PDB file of C-alpha atoms in Angstrom:
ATOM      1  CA  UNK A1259      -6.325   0.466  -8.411  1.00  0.00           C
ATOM      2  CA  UNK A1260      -3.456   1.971 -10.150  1.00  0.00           C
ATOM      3  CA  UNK A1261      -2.862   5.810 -10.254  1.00  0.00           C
ATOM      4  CA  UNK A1262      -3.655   6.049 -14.157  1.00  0.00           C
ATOM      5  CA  UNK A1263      -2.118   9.726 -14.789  1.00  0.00           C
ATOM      6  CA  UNK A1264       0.107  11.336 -17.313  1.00  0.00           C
ATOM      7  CA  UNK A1265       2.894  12.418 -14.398  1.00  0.00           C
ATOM      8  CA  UNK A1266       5.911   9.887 -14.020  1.00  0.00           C
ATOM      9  CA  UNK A1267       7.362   8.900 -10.472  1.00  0.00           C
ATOM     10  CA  UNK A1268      11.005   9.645 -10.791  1.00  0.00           C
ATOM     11  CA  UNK A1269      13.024   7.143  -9.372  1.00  0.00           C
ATOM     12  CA  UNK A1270      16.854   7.826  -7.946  1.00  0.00           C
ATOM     13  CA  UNK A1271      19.160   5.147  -7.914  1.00  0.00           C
ATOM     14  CA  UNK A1272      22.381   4.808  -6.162  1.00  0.00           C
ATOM     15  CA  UNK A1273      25.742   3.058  -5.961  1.00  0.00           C
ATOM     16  CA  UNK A1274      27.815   2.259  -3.230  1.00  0.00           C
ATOM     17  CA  UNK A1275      30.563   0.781  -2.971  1.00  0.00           C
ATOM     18  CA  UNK A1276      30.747  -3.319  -0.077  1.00  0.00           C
ATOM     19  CA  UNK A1277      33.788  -3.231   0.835  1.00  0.00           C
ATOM     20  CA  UNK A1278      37.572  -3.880  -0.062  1.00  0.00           C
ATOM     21  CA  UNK A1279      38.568  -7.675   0.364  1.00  0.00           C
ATOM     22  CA  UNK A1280      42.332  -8.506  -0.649  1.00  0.00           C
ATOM     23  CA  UNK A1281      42.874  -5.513  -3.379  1.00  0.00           C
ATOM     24  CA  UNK A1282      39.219  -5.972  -5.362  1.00  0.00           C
ATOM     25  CA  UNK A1283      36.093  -3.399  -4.633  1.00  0.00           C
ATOM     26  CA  UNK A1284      32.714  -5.076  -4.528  1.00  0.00           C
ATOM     27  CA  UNK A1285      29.990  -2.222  -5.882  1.00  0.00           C
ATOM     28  CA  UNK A1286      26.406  -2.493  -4.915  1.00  0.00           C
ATOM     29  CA  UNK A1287      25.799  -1.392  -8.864  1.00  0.00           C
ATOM     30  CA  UNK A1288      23.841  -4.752  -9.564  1.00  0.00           C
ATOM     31  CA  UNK A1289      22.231  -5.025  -6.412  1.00  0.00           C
ATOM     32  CA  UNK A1290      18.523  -5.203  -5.795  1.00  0.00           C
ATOM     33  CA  UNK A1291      17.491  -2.762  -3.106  1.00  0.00           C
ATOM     34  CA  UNK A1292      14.739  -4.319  -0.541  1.00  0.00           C
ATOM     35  CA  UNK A1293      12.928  -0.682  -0.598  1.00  0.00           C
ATOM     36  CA  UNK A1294      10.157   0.212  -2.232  1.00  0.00           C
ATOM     37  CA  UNK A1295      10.693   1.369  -5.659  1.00  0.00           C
ATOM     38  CA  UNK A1296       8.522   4.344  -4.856  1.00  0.00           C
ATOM     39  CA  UNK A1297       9.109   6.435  -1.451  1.00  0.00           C
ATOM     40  CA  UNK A1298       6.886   7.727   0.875  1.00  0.00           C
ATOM     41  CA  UNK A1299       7.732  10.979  -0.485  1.00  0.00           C
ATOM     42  CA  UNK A1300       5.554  10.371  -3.542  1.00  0.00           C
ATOM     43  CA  UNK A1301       2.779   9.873  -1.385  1.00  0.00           C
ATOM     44  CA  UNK A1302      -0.050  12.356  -1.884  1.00  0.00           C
ATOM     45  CA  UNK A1303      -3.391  13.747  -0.357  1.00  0.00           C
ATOM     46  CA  UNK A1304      -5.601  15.628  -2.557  1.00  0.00           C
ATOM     47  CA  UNK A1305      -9.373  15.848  -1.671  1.00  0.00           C
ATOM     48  CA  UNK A1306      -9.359  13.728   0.820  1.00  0.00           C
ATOM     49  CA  UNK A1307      -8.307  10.984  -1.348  1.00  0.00           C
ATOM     50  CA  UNK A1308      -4.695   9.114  -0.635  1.00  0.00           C
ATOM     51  CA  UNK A1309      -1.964   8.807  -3.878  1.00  0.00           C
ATOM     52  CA  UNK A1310       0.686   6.180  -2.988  1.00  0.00           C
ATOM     53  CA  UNK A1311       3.287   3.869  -3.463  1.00  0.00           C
ATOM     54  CA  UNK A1312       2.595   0.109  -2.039  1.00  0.00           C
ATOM     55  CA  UNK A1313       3.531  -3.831  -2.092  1.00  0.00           C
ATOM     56  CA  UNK A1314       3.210  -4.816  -5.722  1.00  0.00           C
ATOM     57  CA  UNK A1315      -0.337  -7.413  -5.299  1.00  0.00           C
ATOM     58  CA  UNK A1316      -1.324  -6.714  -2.055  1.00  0.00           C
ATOM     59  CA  UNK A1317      -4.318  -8.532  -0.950  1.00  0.00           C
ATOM     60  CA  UNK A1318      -7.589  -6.164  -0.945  1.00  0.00           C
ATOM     61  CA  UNK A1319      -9.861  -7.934   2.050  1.00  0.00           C
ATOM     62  CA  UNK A1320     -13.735  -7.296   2.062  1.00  0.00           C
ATOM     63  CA  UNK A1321     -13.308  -6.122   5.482  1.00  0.00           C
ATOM     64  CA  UNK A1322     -10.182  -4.005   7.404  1.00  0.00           C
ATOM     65  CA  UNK A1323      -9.465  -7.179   9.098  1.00  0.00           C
ATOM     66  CA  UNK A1324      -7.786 -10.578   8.532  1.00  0.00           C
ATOM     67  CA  UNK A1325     -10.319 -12.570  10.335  1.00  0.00           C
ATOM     68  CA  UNK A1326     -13.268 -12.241  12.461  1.00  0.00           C
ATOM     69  CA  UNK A1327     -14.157 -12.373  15.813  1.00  0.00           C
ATOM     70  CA  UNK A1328     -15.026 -15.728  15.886  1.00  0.00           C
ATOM     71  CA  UNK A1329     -11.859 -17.007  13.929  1.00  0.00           C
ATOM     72  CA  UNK A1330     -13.183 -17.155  10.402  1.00  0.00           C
ATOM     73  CA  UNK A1331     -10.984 -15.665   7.905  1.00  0.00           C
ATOM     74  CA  UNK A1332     -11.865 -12.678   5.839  1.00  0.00           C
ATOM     75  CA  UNK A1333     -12.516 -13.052   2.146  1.00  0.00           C
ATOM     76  CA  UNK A1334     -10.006 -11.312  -0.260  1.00  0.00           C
ATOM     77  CA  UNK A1335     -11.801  -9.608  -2.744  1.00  0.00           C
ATOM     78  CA  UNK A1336      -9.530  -8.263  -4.983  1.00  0.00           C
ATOM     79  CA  UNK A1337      -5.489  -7.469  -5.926  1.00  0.00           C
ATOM     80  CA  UNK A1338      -3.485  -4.365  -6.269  1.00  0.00           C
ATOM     81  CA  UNK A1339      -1.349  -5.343  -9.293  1.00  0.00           C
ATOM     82  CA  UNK A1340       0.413  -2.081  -9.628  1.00  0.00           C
ATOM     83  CA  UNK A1341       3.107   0.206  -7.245  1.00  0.00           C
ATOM     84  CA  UNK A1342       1.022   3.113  -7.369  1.00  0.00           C
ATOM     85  CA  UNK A1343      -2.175   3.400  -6.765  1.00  0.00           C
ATOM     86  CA  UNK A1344      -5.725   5.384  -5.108  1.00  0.00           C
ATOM     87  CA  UNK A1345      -6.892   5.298  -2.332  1.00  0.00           C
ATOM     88  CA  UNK A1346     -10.252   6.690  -1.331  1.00  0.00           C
ATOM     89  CA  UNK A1347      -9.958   7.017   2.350  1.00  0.00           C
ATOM     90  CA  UNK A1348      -9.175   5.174   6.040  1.00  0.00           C
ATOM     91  CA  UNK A1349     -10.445   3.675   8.720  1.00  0.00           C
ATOM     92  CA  UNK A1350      -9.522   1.195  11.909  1.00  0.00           C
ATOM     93  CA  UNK A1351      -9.401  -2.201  11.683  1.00  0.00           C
ATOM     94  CA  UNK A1352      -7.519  -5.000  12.811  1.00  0.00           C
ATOM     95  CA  UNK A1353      -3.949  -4.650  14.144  1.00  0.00           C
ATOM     96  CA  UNK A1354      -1.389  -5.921  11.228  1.00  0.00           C
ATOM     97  CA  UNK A1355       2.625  -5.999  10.944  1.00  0.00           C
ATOM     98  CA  UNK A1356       2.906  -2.478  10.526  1.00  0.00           C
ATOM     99  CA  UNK A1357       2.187  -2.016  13.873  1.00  0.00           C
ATOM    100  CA  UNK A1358      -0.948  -0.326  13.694  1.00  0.00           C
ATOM    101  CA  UNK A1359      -4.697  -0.521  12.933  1.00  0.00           C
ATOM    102  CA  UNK A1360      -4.666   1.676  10.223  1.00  0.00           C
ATOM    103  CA  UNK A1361      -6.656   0.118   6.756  1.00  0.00           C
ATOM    104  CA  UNK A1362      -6.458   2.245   3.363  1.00  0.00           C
ATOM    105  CA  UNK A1363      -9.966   1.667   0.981  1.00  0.00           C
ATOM    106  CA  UNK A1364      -9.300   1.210  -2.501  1.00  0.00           C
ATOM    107  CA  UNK A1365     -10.686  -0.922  -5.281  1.00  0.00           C
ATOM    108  CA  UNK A1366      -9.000  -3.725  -7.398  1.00  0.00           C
ATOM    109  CA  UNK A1367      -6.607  -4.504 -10.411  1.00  0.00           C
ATOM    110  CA  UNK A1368      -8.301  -7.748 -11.655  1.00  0.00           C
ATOM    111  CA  UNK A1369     -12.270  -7.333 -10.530  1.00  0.00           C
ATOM    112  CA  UNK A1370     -12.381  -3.537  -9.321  1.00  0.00           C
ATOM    113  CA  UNK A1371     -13.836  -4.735  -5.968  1.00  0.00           C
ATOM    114  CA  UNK A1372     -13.941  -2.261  -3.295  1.00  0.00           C
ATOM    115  CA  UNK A1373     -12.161  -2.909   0.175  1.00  0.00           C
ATOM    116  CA  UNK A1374      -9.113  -2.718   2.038  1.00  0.00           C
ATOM    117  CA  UNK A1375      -5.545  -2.960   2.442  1.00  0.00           C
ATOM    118  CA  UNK A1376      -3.438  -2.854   5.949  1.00  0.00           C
ATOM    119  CA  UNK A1377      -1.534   0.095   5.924  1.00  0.00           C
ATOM    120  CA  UNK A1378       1.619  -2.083   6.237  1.00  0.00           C
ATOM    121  CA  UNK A1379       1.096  -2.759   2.203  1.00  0.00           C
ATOM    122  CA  UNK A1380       1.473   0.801   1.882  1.00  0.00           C
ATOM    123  CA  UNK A1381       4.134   3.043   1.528  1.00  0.00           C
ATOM    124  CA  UNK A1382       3.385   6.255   3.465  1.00  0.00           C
ATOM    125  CA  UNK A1383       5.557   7.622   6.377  1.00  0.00           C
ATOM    126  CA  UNK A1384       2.922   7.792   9.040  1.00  0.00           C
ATOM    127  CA  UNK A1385      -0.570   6.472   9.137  1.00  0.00           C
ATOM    128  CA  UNK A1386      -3.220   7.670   8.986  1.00  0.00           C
ATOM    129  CA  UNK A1387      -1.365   9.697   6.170  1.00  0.00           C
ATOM    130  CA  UNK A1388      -2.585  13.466   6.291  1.00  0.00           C
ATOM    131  CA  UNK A1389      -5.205  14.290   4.793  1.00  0.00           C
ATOM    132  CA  UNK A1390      -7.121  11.296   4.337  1.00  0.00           C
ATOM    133  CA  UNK A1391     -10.564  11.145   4.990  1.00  0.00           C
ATOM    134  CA  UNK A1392     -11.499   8.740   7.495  1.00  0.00           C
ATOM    135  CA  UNK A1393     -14.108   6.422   5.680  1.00  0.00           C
TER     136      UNK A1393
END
């Protein structure tokens, strides 16, 4: 679910300049960066509870795993719409692209279902993120 608060992630932009090609700079000015619009350094623990940036509608699955044993895929129950959002705690699951096992619990944008999302949706800089209670 989205971090509803009154505090504002600041967000620093730079520009850099390509490269010089026969007298004419290119600037990166207009470029879209591929990074996440918020860092990992705006990720926060506070009661045990995680505070982070992540993938703009990432997939919230009913369990911390794409699929189950036996093949069958895992229902997705819900969305996370926003950049920012809570998460309650973490736990192991299935290995994902982020090259660990690591799921964060949170609930929905459209339904507010409860489940998870592989820590490779979410922004922090190691998982589990410190902290975080383990679910």
């Amino acid at each position: 679910m989205a971090f509803r608060s009154g505090s504002a992630v600041a967000v620093a932009g730079a520009v850099a300049v390509l490269g010089t090609v026969a007298g004419t700079t290119a600037s990166a000015a207009s470029a879209v960066s591929a990074a996440p619009a918020v860092t990992a350094a705006s990720c926060y623990a506070s009661s045990g509870n995680l505070y982070c940036g992540n993938k703009v509608n990432a997939s919230i699955w009913k369990s911390p795993r794409y699929d189950t044993p036996t093949g069958n895929p895992v229902e997705i129950v819900d969305t996370l719409r926003s950049g920012f959002s809570y998460f309650q705690c973490y736990t192991i699951g299935q290995s994902h692209g982020g090259g660990n096992s690591i799921w964060y619990r949170t609930y929905g944008d459209d339904h507010g279902a409860w489940g998870y999302v592989p820590a490779v949706d979410v922004w922090t800089p190691q998982d589990p993120f410190p902290g975080v209670a383990f679910c």
